XYZ file of C-alpha atoms in Angstrom:
316
model
C 75.339 157.339 49.660
C 77.532 154.364 48.808
C 81.217 155.047 49.408
C 84.097 153.645 47.420
C 87.607 152.955 48.716
C 90.363 155.232 47.479
C 94.074 154.592 47.404
C 94.347 153.041 50.861
C 92.616 150.002 49.390
C 95.815 149.233 47.505
C 97.686 148.638 50.749
C 94.887 146.441 52.082
C 94.840 144.514 48.823
C 98.514 143.627 49.043
C 97.915 142.092 52.468
C 94.697 140.181 51.824
C 95.252 138.613 48.416
C 97.727 135.765 48.157
C 99.415 134.340 45.114
C 98.659 130.955 43.637
C 100.531 128.381 41.628
C 100.766 129.454 38.011
C 100.700 133.188 38.733
C 103.896 135.212 38.351
C 106.060 136.282 41.259
C 105.209 139.752 42.553
C 108.330 141.902 42.211
C 106.831 145.236 41.169
C 108.409 148.343 42.579
C 112.028 147.191 42.572
C 112.949 149.440 39.659
C 111.329 152.834 39.157
C 113.251 153.656 36.004
C 115.566 156.477 35.052
C 114.589 160.146 35.041
C 115.307 161.141 31.446
C 113.940 164.679 31.771
C 116.119 167.782 31.786
C 113.315 170.251 32.510
C 113.771 172.618 35.449
C 111.309 173.242 38.258
C 108.663 175.621 36.950
C 107.588 177.345 40.160
C 106.899 177.199 43.869
C 103.365 176.181 44.743
C 101.974 177.467 41.463
C 98.882 176.420 39.531
C 100.165 175.772 36.024
C 97.723 175.511 33.133
C 98.737 173.050 30.419
C 96.945 173.473 27.107
C 99.704 172.936 24.551
C 101.324 169.717 23.357
C 104.512 168.583 25.089
C 107.362 168.052 22.623
C 110.411 167.854 24.885
C 111.313 165.971 28.048
C 109.384 167.519 30.931
C 109.100 167.020 34.692
C 105.984 167.851 36.698
C 106.792 168.410 40.376
C 104.775 167.974 43.545
C 105.099 171.611 44.628
C 102.856 172.662 41.724
C 99.336 171.749 40.616
C 98.927 171.168 36.877
C 95.600 171.896 35.165
C 94.926 170.304 31.771
C 92.824 172.703 29.695
C 92.753 170.808 26.369
C 93.691 167.525 24.725
C 97.400 167.537 25.553
C 99.550 165.224 23.417
C 103.067 164.186 24.429
C 105.101 163.711 21.239
C 108.627 162.281 21.038
C 109.342 163.044 24.683
C 109.151 161.669 28.218
C 106.778 163.237 30.722
C 107.956 162.426 34.247
C 105.601 163.077 37.161
C 107.045 163.171 40.661
C 105.468 161.538 43.704
C 102.729 163.618 45.316
C 101.881 165.614 42.191
C 98.243 166.521 41.478
C 96.985 166.991 37.920
C 93.487 168.402 37.402
C 91.488 168.133 34.194
C 88.933 170.588 32.842
C 86.008 169.626 30.621
C 87.257 168.267 27.305
C 90.840 167.784 28.446
C 92.918 164.599 28.486
C 96.555 163.533 28.568
C 97.568 161.509 25.501
C 100.960 159.782 25.268
C 101.856 159.185 21.613
C 103.660 156.077 20.305
C 107.050 157.808 20.350
C 106.634 159.151 23.889
C 106.539 157.796 27.453
C 104.733 158.625 30.690
C 106.693 158.002 33.885
C 104.262 158.502 36.771
C 106.304 157.841 39.906
C 103.946 157.966 42.873
C 104.618 156.273 46.192
C 102.355 154.693 48.805
C 102.540 157.844 50.929
C 102.477 160.305 48.020
C 100.547 158.976 45.019
C 100.263 160.822 41.734
C 96.615 161.897 41.383
C 94.806 162.807 38.167
C 91.447 164.307 39.108
C 88.710 166.776 38.211
C 89.267 170.519 38.237
C 85.804 170.773 39.776
C 87.198 170.740 43.288
C 83.949 171.283 45.203
C 81.702 168.839 43.347
C 83.648 166.383 41.173
C 81.650 163.908 39.121
C 82.213 161.177 36.541
C 83.087 162.568 33.112
C 84.408 165.918 34.310
C 87.495 165.451 32.103
C 88.922 162.921 29.664
C 91.497 160.650 31.281
C 94.938 159.224 30.492
C 95.616 157.574 27.116
C 98.825 155.703 26.250
C 99.514 154.683 22.643
C 102.034 151.990 21.782
C 103.591 150.035 18.937
C 102.815 146.595 20.326
C 101.008 143.842 18.461
C 97.245 143.967 17.906
C 94.988 141.637 15.926
C 93.291 144.172 13.659
C 93.811 143.742 9.927
C 96.971 145.583 8.930
C 98.274 145.615 12.490
C 97.214 149.174 13.267
C 94.143 150.888 14.656
C 92.813 154.352 15.370
C 92.111 155.438 18.923
C 88.438 155.894 19.725
C 86.662 159.208 19.896
C 89.301 161.760 18.916
C 88.551 164.466 16.304
C 91.779 163.396 14.536
C 92.291 159.824 15.771
C 95.897 158.947 16.668
C 97.111 155.546 15.504
C 98.389 152.647 17.565
C 99.823 149.191 16.970
C 102.885 147.840 15.224
C 105.355 144.975 15.408
C 107.254 145.746 18.617
C 105.952 143.354 21.269
C 108.385 144.888 23.787
C 107.329 148.491 23.207
C 107.488 150.694 26.314
C 104.636 153.147 26.965
C 106.209 154.038 30.315
C 105.437 153.401 33.965
C 102.466 154.034 36.219
C 103.101 153.321 39.886
C 100.993 154.460 42.822
C 98.840 156.506 40.468
C 95.129 157.297 40.764
C 92.850 158.604 37.982
C 89.497 160.013 39.119
C 86.277 161.354 37.541
C 87.395 160.803 33.951
C 85.375 159.778 30.900
C 84.477 163.012 29.131
C 82.635 162.318 25.861
C 84.863 163.656 23.077
C 82.041 162.955 20.625
C 78.538 161.510 20.933
C 78.821 158.024 22.403
C 82.642 158.164 22.565
C 83.621 158.590 26.182
C 87.231 158.154 27.185
C 88.123 155.625 29.859
C 89.873 156.393 33.108
C 93.061 154.901 31.648
C 93.432 153.429 28.157
C 96.404 151.333 27.055
C 96.580 151.037 23.263
C 99.078 148.363 22.111
C 101.479 148.904 24.990
C 104.221 146.273 24.959
C 105.957 144.136 27.552
C 108.387 146.840 28.714
C 105.443 148.873 30.024
C 104.983 148.825 33.813
C 101.811 149.396 35.835
C 101.380 148.587 39.515
C 99.440 150.109 42.414
C 97.102 151.944 40.044
C 93.491 152.981 40.641
C 90.716 154.223 38.353
C 87.886 155.819 40.341
C 84.403 156.942 39.231
C 84.994 156.918 35.469
C 82.060 157.619 33.151
C 83.015 154.733 30.820
C 85.371 151.804 31.502
C 87.762 151.976 34.412
C 90.786 150.731 32.428
C 90.751 149.379 28.870
C 93.413 147.502 26.901
C 93.527 147.368 23.099
C 96.077 144.714 22.152
C 99.673 144.682 23.269
C 100.731 142.706 26.300
C 102.348 143.500 29.652
C 101.892 142.487 33.272
C 99.990 144.535 35.854
C 99.580 144.045 39.577
C 97.813 145.714 42.492
C 95.087 147.347 40.410
C 91.921 148.899 41.871
C 88.822 150.001 39.937
C 85.939 151.593 41.835
C 82.665 153.047 40.617
C 83.104 152.738 36.840
C 79.921 153.462 34.894
C 80.666 150.717 32.347
C 83.123 147.802 32.573
C 85.782 147.932 35.252
C 88.479 146.217 33.152
C 87.929 145.837 29.393
C 90.384 143.758 27.349
C 90.353 143.610 23.524
C 92.246 143.120 20.248
C 94.769 140.484 21.266
C 95.969 141.608 24.695
C 98.119 138.869 26.265
C 99.259 140.181 29.646
C 98.748 139.100 33.249
C 96.605 140.785 35.895
C 97.465 139.941 39.488
C 96.076 141.290 42.785
C 92.996 143.092 41.484
C 90.206 144.712 43.495
C 86.997 145.894 41.812
C 83.931 147.489 43.374
C 81.292 148.146 40.758
C 79.108 151.220 40.595
C 75.926 150.359 42.538
C 73.543 151.881 39.978
C 75.080 151.785 36.488
C 78.132 149.511 36.585
C 78.370 146.814 33.899
C 80.950 143.977 34.085
C 83.974 143.484 36.296
C 85.809 142.069 33.269
C 84.780 142.241 29.625
C 87.191 140.205 27.526
C 86.867 140.241 23.721
C 89.021 139.002 20.868
C 87.807 140.838 17.775
C 84.250 141.592 16.741
C 84.675 141.004 13.001
C 87.033 138.007 13.183
C 86.711 135.688 16.159
C 89.847 133.760 15.104
C 92.093 136.821 14.687
C 95.620 136.337 16.016
C 97.065 136.913 18.475
C 94.036 135.856 20.460
C 93.074 137.986 23.415
C 94.421 135.748 26.176
C 94.808 137.403 29.576
C 95.823 135.624 32.760
C 93.800 136.911 35.716
C 94.983 135.893 39.187
C 93.845 136.841 42.682
C 91.048 139.191 41.665
C 88.203 140.211 43.950
C 85.089 141.685 42.335
C 82.197 143.124 44.348
C 79.051 143.647 42.287
C 76.357 146.273 42.557
C 74.501 144.384 45.273
C 71.065 144.832 43.728
C 70.862 141.432 42.049
C 70.035 143.022 38.707
C 71.035 141.728 35.291
C 73.340 144.613 34.352
C 76.070 143.925 36.898
C 78.097 140.899 35.750
C 81.299 139.196 36.829
C 83.006 138.245 33.552
C 81.900 138.486 29.938
C 84.097 136.411 27.601
C 83.293 136.676 23.893
C 84.421 136.749 20.265
C 86.972 133.943 20.361
C 88.791 134.928 23.529
C 91.224 132.591 25.268
C 92.591 133.101 28.775
C 93.230 131.783 32.256
C 91.421 132.669 35.499
C 92.978 131.541 38.783
C 91.988 132.062 42.443
C 89.440 134.821 41.898
C 86.406 135.825 43.982
C 83.178 137.265 42.555
C 80.393 138.373 44.873
C 77.336 140.577 44.663
C-alpha cells in the first residue's frame, strides 16, 4: 500500500525548499495572535461531543478530545484551539466559521492541532466534512457575493473587505474529510471562501480528502509551508479571483484517483471577471500518481486566469 507523509513532512519541507527572487520573505510564525476567548476549561481528559452552533468565544484544550456530531457553525465568536488538541468528525459533520467569526488554530511543530475521523480503527476519505472558513473578502462573482457549495441552507461569502480576517491556522492537519453533504457536493479538506489578507495559514496539511485538498474561492492572503497528500480530486484548487501567494508547498497526489496538483480558474461564466484569479506559486514540489495516466496532471490553468509560477518542481 502506498504511504503518504504526515506532519513530519512539514519540517523536511522547510529545510529542502529554498526561496527565489520575487517570492516573499518567509516570516510566518512570529505572531500567533491574541487569545480573545474567555471560556473556561471544560474537563480533564474528557471526550466532548459538539453538535450545537458556537455563539460565544470558546477555547478547545489539548486535555480533551472534541467530537463533531453535526454541521457546527461558529457565529459572531472566536474559536481558539490550543496546541495538541484533537478534533474528530462523525459522518455528516463539519466545522464552519461564519463571516463574523474567526478560527484560531494554534498548533506547534511538536503538538499540532489535528482534525480527523471519528472512525479511529479504520479511517477513510470522506468520513466527515472538513473545515470551512467564510470571509468578506473580494470575489469576482456578479454582485460580489456567493453561496458556499453543498450546504442544505448555503451560507454566503464575499464582500468588499480585502483585509478581512478569517483567523489563523498554524501547524494544523485535516484528515479524511470530504463527506458529501448532497449528491456530488463533497466538502474539501479545508475551504477558504473570500478570506482576506489578514488571514494567516502556515504549516498546514490536508491528508486523504475525498474531494480537493484545499480550495480557495476569491479573497487573497499569503500561505506558506503547505502539504497536501492523497486528495481524491485536486490538491490545491483556486477560483473566483484569489490573489494570494503560495510558498513552500509539497503535494503528493493520490496514486489511483488524484486529479491535478493545482487547478486554477478565474470564472466559468465570465473569463474576464475582475479581480482576475492571479496566484503567485513559489517553491512548490508536486509528485504525481506515478502511473503515467492522463488523470494526474501538474497544473490546469483556465477561464482567464493570470498568475506567476516560480522555482517549482513537477514529477510523476
